[in-house]
PDB file of C-alpha atoms (C1' of nucleotides) in Angstrom:
ATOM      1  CA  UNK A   1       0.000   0.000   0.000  1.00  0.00           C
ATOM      2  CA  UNK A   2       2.599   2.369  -0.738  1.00  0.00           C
ATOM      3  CA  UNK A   3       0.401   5.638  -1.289  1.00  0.00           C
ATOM      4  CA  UNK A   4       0.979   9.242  -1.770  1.00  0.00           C
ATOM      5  CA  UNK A   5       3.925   9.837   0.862  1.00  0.00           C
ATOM      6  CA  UNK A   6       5.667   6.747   0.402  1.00  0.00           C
ATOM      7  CA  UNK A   7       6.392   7.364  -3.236  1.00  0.00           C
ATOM      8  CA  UNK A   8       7.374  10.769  -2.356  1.00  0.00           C
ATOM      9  CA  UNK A   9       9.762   9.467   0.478  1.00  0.00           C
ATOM     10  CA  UNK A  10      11.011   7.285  -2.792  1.00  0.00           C
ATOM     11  CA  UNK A  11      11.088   9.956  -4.744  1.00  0.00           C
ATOM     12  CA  UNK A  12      12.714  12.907  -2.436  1.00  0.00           C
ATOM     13  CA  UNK A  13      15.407  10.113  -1.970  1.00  0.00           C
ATOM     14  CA  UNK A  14      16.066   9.113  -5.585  1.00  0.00           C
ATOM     15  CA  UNK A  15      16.753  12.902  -6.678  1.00  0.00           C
ATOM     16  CA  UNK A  16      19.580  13.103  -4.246  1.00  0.00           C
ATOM     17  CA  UNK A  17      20.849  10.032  -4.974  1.00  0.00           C
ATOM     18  CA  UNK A  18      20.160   8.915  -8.517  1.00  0.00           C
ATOM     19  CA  UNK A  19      20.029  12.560 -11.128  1.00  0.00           C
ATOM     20  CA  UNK A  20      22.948  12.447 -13.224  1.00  0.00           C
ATOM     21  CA  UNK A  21      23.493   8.860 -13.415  1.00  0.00           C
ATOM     22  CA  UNK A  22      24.656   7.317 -16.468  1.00  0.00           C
ATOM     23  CA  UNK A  23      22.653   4.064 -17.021  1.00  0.00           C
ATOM     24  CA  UNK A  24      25.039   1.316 -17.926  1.00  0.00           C
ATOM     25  CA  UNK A  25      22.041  -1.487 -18.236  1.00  0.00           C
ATOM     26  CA  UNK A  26      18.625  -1.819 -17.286  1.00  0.00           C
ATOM     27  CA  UNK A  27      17.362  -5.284 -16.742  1.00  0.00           C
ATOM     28  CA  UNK A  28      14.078  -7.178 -16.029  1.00  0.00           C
ATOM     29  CA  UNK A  29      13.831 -10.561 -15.119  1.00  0.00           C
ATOM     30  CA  UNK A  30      10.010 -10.987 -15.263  1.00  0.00           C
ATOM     31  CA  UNK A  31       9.023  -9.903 -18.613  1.00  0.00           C
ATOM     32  CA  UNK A  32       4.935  -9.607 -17.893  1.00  0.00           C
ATOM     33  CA  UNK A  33       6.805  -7.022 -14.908  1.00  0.00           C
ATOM     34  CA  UNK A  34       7.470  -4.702 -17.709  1.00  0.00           C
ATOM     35  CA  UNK A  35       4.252  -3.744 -19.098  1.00  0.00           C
ATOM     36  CA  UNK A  36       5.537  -1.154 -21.803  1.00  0.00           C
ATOM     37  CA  UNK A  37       8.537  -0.951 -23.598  1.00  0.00           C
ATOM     38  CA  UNK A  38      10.761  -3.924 -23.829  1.00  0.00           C
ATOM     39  CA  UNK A  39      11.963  -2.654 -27.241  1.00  0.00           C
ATOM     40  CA  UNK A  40      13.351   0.214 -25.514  1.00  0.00           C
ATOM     41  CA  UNK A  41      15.388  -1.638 -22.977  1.00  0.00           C
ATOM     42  CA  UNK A  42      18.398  -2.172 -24.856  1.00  0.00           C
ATOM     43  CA  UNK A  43      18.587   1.555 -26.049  1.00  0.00           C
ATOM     44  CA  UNK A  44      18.818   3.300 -22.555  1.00  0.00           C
ATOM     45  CA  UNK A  45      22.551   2.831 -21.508  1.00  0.00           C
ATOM     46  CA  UNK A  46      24.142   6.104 -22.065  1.00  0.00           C
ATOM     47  CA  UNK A  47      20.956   7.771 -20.884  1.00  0.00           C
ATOM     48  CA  UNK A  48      21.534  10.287 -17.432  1.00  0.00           C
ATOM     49  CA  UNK A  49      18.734  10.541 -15.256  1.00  0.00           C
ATOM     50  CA  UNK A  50      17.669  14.084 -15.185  1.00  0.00           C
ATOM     51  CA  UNK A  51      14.741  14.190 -12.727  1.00  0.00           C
ATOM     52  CA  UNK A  52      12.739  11.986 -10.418  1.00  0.00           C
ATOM     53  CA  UNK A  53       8.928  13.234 -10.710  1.00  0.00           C
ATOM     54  CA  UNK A  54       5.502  11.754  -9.053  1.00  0.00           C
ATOM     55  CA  UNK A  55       1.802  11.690 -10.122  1.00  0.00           C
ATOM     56  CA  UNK A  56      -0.206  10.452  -7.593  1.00  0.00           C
ATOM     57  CA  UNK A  57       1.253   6.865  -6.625  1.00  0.00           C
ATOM     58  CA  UNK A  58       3.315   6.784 -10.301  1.00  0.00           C
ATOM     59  CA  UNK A  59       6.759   7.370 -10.185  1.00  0.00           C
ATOM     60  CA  UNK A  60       8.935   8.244 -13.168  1.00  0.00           C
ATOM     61  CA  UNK A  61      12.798   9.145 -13.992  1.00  0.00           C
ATOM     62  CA  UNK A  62      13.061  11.260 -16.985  1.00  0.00           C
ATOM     63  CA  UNK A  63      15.926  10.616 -18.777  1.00  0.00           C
ATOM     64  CA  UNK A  64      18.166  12.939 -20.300  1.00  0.00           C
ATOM     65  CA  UNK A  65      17.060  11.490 -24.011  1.00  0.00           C
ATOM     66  CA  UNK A  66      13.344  10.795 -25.102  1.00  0.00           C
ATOM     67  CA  UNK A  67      12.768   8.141 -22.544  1.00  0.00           C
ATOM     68  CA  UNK A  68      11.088   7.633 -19.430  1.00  0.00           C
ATOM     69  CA  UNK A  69      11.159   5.149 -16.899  1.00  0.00           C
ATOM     70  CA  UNK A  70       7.654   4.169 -14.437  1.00  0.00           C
ATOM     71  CA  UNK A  71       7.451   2.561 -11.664  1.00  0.00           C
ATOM     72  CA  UNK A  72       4.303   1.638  -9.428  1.00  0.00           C
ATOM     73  CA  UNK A  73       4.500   0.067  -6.494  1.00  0.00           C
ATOM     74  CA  UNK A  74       0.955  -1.521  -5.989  1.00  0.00           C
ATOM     75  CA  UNK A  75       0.902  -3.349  -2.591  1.00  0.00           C
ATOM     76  CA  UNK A  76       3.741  -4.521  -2.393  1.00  0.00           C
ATOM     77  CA  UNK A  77       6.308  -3.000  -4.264  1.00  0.00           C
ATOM     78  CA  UNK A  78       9.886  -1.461  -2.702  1.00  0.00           C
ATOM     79  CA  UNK A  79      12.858   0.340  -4.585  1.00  0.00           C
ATOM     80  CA  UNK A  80      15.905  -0.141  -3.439  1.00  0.00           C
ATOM     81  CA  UNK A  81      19.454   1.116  -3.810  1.00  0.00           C
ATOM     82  CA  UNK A  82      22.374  -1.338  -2.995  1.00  0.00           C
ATOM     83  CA  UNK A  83      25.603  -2.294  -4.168  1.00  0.00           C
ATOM     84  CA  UNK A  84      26.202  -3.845  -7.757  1.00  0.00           C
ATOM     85  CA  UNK A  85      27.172  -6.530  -5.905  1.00  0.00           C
ATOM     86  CA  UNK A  86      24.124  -7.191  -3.437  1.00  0.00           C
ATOM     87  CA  UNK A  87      22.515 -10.587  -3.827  1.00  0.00           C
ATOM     88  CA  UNK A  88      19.875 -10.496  -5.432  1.00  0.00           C
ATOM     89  CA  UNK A  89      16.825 -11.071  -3.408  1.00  0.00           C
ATOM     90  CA  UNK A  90      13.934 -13.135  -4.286  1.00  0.00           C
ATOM     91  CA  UNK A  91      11.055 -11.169  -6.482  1.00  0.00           C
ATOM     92  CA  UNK A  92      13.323  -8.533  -7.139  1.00  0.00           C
ATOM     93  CA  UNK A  93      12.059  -7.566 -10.865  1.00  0.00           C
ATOM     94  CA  UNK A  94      13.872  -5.118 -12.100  1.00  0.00           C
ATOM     95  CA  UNK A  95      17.754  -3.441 -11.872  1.00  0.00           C
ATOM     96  CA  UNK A  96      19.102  -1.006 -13.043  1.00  0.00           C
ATOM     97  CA  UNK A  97      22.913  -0.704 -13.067  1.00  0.00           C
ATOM     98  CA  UNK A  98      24.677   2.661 -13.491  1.00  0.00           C
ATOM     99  CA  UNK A  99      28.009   3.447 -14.953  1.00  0.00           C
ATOM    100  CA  UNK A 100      31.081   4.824 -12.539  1.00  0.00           C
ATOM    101  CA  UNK A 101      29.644   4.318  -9.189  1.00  0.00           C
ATOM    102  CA  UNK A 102      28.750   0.987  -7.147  1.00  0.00           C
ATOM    103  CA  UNK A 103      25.039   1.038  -6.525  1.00  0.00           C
ATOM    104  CA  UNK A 104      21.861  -0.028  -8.753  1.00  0.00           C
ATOM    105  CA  UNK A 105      18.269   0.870  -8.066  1.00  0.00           C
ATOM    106  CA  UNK A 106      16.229  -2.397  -8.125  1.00  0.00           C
ATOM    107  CA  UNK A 107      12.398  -2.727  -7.815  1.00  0.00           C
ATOM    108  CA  UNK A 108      11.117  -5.619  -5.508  1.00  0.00           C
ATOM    109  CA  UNK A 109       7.488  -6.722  -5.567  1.00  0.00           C
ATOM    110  CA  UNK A 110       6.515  -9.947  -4.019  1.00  0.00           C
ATOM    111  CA  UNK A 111       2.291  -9.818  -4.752  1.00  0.00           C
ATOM    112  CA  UNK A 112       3.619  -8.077  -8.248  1.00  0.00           C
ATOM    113  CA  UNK A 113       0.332  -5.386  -7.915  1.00  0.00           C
ATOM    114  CA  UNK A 114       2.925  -3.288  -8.898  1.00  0.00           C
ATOM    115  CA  UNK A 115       4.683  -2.818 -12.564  1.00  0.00           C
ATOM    116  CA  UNK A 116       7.536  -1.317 -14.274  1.00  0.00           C
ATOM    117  CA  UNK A 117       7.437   0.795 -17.883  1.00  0.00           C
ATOM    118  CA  UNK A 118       9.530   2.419 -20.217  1.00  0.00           C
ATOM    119  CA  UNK A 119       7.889   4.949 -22.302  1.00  0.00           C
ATOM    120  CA  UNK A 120       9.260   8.026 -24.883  1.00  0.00           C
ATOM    121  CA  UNK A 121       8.101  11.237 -23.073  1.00  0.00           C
ATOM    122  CA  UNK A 122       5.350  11.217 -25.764  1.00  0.00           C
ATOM    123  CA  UNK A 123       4.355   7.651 -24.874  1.00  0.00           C
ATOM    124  CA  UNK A 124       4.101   8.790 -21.037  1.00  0.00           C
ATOM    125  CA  UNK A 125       2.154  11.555 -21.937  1.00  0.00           C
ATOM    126  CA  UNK A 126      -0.625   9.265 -23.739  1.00  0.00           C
ATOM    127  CA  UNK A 127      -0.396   6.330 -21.388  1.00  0.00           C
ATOM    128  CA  UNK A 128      -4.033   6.024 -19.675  1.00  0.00           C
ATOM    129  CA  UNK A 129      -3.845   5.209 -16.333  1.00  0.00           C
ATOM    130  CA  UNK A 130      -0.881   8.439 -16.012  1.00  0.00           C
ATOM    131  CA  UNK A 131      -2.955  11.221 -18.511  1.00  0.00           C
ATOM    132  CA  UNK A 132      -6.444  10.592 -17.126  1.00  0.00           C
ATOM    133  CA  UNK A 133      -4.960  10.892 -13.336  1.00  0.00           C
ATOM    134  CA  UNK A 134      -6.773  13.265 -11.361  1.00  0.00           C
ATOM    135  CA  UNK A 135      -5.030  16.047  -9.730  1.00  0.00           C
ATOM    136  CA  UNK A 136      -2.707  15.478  -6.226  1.00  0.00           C
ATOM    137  CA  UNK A 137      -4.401  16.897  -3.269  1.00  0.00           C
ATOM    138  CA  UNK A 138      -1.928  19.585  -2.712  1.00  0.00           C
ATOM    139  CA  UNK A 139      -2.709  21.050  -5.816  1.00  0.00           C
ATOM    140  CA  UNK A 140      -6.591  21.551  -4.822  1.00  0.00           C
ATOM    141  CA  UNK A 141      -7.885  24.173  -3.020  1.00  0.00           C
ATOM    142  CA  UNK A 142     -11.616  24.034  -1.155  1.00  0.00           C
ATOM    143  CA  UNK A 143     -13.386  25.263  -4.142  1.00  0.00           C
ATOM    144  CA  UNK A 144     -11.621  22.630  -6.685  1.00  0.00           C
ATOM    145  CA  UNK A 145     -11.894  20.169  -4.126  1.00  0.00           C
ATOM    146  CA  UNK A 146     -15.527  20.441  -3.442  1.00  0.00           C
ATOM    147  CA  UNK A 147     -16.302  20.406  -7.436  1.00  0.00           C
ATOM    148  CA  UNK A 148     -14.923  17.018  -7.402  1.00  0.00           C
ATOM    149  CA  UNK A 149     -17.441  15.851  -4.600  1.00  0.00           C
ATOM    150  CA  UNK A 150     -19.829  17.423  -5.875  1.00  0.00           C
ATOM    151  CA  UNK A 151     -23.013  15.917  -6.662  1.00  0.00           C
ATOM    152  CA  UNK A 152     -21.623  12.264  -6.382  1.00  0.00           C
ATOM    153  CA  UNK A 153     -23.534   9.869  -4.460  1.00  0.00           C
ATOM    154  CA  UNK A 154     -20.822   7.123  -3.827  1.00  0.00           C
ATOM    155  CA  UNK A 155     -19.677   6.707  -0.399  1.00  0.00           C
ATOM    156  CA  UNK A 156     -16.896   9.615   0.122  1.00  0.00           C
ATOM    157  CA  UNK A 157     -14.302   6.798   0.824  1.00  0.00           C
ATOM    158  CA  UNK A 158     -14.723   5.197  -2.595  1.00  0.00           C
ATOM    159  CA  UNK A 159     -14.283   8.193  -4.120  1.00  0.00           C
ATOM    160  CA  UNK A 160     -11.215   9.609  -2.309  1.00  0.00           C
ATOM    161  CA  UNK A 161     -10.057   6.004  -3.451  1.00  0.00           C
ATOM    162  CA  UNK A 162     -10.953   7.096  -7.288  1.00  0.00           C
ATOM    163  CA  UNK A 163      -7.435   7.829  -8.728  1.00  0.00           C
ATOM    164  CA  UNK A 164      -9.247   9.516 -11.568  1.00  0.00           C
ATOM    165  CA  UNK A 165     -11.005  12.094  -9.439  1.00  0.00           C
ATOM    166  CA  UNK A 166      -8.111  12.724  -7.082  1.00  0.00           C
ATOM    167  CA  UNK A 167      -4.534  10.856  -7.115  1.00  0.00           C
ATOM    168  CA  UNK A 168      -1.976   9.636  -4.559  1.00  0.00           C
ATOM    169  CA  UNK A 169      -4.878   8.363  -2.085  1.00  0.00           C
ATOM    170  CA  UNK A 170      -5.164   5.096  -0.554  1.00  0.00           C
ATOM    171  CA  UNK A 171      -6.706   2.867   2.039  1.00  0.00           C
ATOM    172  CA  UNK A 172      -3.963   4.606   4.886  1.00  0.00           C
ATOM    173  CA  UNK A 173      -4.804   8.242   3.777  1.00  0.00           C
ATOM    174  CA  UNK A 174      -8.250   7.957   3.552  1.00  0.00           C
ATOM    175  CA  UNK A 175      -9.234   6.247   6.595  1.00  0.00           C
ATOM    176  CA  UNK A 176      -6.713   8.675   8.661  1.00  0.00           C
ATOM    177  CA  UNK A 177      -7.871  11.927   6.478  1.00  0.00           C
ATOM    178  CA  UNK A 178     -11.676  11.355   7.443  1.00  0.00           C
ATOM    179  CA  UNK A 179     -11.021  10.784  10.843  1.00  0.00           C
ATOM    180  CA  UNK A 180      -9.058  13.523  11.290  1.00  0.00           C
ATOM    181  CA  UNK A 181     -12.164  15.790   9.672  1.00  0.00           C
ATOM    182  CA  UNK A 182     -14.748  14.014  11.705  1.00  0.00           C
ATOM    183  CA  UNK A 183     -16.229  12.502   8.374  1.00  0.00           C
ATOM    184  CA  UNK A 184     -17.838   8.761   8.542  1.00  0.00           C
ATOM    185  CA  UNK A 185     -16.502   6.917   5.325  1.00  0.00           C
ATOM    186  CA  UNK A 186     -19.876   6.065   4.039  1.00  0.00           C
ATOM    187  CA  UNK A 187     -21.108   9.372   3.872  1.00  0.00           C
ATOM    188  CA  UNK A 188     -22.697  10.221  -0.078  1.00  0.00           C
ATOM    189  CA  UNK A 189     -19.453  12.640  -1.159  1.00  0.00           C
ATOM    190  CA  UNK A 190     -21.678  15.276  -2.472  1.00  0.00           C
ATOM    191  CA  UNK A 191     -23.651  15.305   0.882  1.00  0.00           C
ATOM    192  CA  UNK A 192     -20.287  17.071   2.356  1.00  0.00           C
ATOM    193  CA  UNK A 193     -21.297  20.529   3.641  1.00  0.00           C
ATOM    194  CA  UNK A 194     -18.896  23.271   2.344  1.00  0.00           C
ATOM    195  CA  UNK A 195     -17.359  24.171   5.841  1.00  0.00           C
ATOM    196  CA  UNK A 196     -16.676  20.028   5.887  1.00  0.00           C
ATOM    197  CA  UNK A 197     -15.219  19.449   2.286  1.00  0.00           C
ATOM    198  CA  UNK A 198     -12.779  22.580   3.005  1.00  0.00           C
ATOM    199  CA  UNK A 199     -12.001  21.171   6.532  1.00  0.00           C
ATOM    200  CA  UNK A 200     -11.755  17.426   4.925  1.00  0.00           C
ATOM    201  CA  UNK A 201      -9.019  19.105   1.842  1.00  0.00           C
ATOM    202  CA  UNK A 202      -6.564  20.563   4.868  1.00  0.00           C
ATOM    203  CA  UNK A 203      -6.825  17.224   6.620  1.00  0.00           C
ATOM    204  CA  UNK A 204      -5.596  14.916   4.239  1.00  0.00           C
ATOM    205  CA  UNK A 205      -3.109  17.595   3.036  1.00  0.00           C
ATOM    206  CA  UNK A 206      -2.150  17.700   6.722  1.00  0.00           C
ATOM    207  CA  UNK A 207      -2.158  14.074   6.942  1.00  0.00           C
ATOM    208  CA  UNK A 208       0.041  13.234   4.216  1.00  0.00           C
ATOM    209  CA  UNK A 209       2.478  16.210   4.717  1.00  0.00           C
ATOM    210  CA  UNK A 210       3.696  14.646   8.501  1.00  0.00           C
ATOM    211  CA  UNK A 211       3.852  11.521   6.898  1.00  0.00           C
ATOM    212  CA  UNK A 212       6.400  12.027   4.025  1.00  0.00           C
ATOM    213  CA  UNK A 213       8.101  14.497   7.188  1.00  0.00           C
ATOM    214  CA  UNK A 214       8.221  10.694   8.948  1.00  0.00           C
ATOM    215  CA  UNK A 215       9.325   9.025   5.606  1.00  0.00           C
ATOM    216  CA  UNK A 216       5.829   7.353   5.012  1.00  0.00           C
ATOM    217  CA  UNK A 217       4.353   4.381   6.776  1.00  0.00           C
ATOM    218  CA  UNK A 218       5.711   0.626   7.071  1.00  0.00           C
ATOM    219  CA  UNK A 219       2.571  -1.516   7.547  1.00  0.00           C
ATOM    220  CA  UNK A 220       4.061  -4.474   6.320  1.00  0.00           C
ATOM    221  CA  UNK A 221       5.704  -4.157   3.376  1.00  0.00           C
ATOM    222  CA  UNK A 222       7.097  -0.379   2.162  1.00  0.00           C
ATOM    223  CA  UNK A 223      10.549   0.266   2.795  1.00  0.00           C
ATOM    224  CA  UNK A 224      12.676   3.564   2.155  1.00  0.00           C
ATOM    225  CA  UNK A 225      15.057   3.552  -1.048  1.00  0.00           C
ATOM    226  CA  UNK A 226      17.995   2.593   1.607  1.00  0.00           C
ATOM    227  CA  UNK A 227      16.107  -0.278   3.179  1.00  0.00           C
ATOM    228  CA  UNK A 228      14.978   1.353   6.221  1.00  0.00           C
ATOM    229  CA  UNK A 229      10.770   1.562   7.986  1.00  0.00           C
ATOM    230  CA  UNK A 230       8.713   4.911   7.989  1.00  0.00           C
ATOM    231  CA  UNK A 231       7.608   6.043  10.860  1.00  0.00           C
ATOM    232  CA  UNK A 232       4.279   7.230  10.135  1.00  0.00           C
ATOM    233  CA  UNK A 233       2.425   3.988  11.070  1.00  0.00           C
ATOM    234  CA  UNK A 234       2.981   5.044  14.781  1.00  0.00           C
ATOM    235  CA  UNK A 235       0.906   8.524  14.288  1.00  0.00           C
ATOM    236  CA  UNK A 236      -1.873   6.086  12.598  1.00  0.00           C
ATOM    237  CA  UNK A 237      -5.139   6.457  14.572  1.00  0.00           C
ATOM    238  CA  UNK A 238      -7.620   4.747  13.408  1.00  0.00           C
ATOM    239  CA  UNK A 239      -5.885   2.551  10.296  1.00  0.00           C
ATOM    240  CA  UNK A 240      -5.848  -1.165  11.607  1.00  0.00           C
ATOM    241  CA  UNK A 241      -6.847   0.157  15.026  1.00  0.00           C
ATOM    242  CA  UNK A 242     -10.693  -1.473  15.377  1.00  0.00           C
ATOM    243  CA  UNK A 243     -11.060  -2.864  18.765  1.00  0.00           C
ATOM    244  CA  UNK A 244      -8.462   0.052  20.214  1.00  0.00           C
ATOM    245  CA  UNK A 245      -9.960   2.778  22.309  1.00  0.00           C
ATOM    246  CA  UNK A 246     -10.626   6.447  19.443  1.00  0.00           C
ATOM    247  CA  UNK A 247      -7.417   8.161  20.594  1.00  0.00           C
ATOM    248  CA  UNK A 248     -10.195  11.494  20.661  1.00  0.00           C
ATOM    249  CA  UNK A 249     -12.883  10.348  22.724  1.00  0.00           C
ATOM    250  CA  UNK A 250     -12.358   6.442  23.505  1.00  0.00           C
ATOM    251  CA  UNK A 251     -15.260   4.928  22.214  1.00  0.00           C
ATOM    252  CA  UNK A 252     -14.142   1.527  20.080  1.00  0.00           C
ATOM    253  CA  UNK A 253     -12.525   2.263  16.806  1.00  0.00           C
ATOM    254  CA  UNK A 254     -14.887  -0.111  14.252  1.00  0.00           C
ATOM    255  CA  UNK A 255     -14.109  -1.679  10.732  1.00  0.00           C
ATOM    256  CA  UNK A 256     -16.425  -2.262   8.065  1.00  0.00           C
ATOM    257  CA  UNK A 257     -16.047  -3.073   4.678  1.00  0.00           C
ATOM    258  CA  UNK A 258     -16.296  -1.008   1.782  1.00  0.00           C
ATOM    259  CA  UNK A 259     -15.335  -1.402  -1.657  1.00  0.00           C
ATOM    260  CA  UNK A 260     -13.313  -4.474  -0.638  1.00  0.00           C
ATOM    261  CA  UNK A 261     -11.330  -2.624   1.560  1.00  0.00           C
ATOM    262  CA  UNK A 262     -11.268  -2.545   5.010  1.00  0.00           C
ATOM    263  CA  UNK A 263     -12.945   0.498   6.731  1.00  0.00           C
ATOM    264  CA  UNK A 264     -11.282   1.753   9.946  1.00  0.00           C
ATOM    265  CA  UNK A 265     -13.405   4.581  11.985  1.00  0.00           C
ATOM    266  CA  UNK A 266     -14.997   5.922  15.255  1.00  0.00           C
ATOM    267  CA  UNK A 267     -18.384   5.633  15.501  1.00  0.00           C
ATOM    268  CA  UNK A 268     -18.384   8.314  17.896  1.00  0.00           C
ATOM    269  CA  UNK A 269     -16.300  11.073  16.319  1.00  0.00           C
ATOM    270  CA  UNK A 270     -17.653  10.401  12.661  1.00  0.00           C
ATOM    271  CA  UNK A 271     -21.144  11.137  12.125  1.00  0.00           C
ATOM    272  CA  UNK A 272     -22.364  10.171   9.264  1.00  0.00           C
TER     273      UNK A 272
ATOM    274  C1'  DA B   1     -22.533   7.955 -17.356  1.00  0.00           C
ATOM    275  C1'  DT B   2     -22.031   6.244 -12.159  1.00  0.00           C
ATOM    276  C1'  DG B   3     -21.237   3.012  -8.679  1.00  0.00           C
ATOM    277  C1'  DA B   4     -20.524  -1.713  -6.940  1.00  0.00           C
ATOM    278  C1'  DT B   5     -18.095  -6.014  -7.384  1.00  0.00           C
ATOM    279  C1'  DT B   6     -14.505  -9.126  -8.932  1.00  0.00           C
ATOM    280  C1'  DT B   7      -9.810 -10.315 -10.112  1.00  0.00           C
ATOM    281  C1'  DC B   8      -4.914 -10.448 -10.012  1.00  0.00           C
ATOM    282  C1'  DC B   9      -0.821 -12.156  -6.389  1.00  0.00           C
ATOM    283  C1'  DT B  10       1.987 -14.152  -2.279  1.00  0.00           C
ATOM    284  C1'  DG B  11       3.820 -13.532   2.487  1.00  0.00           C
ATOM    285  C1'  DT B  12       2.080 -13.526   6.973  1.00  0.00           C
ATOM    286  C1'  DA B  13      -0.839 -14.468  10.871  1.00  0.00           C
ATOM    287  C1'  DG B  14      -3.961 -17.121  13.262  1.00  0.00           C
ATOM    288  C1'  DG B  15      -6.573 -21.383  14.284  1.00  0.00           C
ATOM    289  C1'  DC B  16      -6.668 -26.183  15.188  1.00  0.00           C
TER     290       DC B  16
ATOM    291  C1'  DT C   1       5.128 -28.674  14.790  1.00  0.00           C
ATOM    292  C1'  DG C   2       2.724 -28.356  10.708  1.00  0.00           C
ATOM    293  C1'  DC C   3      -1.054 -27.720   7.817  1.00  0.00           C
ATOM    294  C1'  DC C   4      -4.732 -24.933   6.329  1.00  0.00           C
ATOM    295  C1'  DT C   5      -7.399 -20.760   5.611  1.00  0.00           C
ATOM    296  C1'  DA C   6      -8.190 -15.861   5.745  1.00  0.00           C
ATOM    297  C1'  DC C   7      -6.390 -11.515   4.958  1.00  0.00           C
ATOM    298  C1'  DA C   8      -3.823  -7.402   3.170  1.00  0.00           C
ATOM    299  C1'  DG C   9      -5.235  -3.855  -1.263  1.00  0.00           C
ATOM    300  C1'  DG C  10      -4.001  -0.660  -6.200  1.00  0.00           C
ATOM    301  C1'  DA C  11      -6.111  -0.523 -10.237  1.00  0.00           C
ATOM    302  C1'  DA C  12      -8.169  -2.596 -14.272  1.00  0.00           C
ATOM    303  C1'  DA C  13     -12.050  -5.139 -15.804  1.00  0.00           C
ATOM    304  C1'  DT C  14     -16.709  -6.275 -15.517  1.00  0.00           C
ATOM    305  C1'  DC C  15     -21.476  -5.873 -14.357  1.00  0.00           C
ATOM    306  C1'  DA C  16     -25.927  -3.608 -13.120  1.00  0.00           C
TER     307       DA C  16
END
DNA sequence: ATGATTTCCTGTAGGC
DNA sequence: TGCCTACAGGAAATCA
């Protein structure tokens, strides 16, 4: 479930480590992994990387050519920086090696939710799932945010969960985000009063800002580029807390389900 | 068109 | 101890 602020803590840590790079070889050992571009994989060496940028949960390295490198982590995805030398560990899909200095950026991805792509910057700019992305939260204010809730009747969860009508949120974000505006997930988005929406906007921005400041959230599976946890998951106050007292008022945090996810709230604090 | 449900995948946790 | 099942969910596909 790496979301919004883990691929940022990936990011922020790639473009001090990784821009000007000279790719020597990039190699994929699962070729379904790669889901665009395999043609392309034999023309990068040579290519510097000259910027590490993030839609939403998509992460891409622009290279200093025409090409451009994605990588999504889905549930279960890490990327990594070790030595050339590292062994390589199991369900580690791609590497890719650099020229001049001893380290490699490698994507692992055990449950394989995740993908890898290489695109021309013309490619990237057509590719679905990346063009059609809706805009990241801290690029909304109240009023853009509210047009996007407005007049929909789905549950807001499910909708803060639509990557179309806002990106970089997931099952983490949203569950903390609503608490934290006193906002019961099944509440009809468009039903959102204006004073709420606007409240519900600064709370997720607030939400995800002090977690990339804590270098995202280890449930079970995200990892920084150098290996190490986030810290976020110990600020977490209602995500996989049900049966724990609401840290606000100490009635029992509940879980439901809801669009096949599971639901984390306080019956207390969010009215519906 | 919207909204709800299903599917993909494997490591881990819990029950017996 | 070991086997088995349930569970975690991002996003595309599918259905009503």
């Amino acid at each position: 479930m790496p979301e919004l602020p883990e691929v940022e803590t990936v990011r922020l840590a790639l473009e001090r480590l990784a821009l000007g790079l000279e790719i020597a070889e990039y190699i994929c050992h699962r070729p379904d992994y790669l889901t665009h571009g395999r043609q392309y994989t034999g023309k990068l060496a040579g290519s510097r990387i000259e910027s590490a940028i993030r839609r939403g949960k998509f992460l891409v390295l622009l290279l200093d050519g025409d090409f451009a490198l994605m990588h999504h982590l889905g549930m279960s995805g890490r990327m990594l920086v070790t030595t050339a030398s590292a062994e390589i560990e199991p369900h580690t899909h791609v590497q890719i090696r650099f020229r001049g200095v001893d380290a490699e950026i490698r994507q692992r991805d055990p449950r394989r939710f995740g993908f890898a792509a290489v695109f021309t910057r013309d490619e990237l700019s057509r590719f679905p799932s990346w063009a059609e992305l809706g805009p990241d939260p801290f690029s909304l204010n109240s009023r853009a945010f509210a047009a996007i809730l407005h007049n929909r009747q789905a549950p807001v969860k499910n909708l803060l969960l639509n990557q179309r009508r806002i990106a970089g949120l997931g099952n983490i974000y949203v569950d903390e985000g609503l608490f934290r505006a006193g906002i019961h997930p099944l509440r009809p988005a468009g039903d959102l009063s204006p004073a709420q929406s606007a409240l519900l906007l600064k709370c997720l921005k607030r939400v995800l800002r002090e977690s990339i400041a804590a270098g995202g959230s280890t449930t079970n599976d995200f990892r920084r580029l150098d290996g190490r946890f986030g810290e976020f998951q110990h600020k977490h106050r209602v995500y996989r807390r049900e049966g724990e007292p609401c840290p606000s008022c100490g009635a029992i945090i509940e879980k439901i389900i809801l669009g096949g996810r599971g639901t984390h709230f306080c019956p207390s604090c969010q009215s519906i």
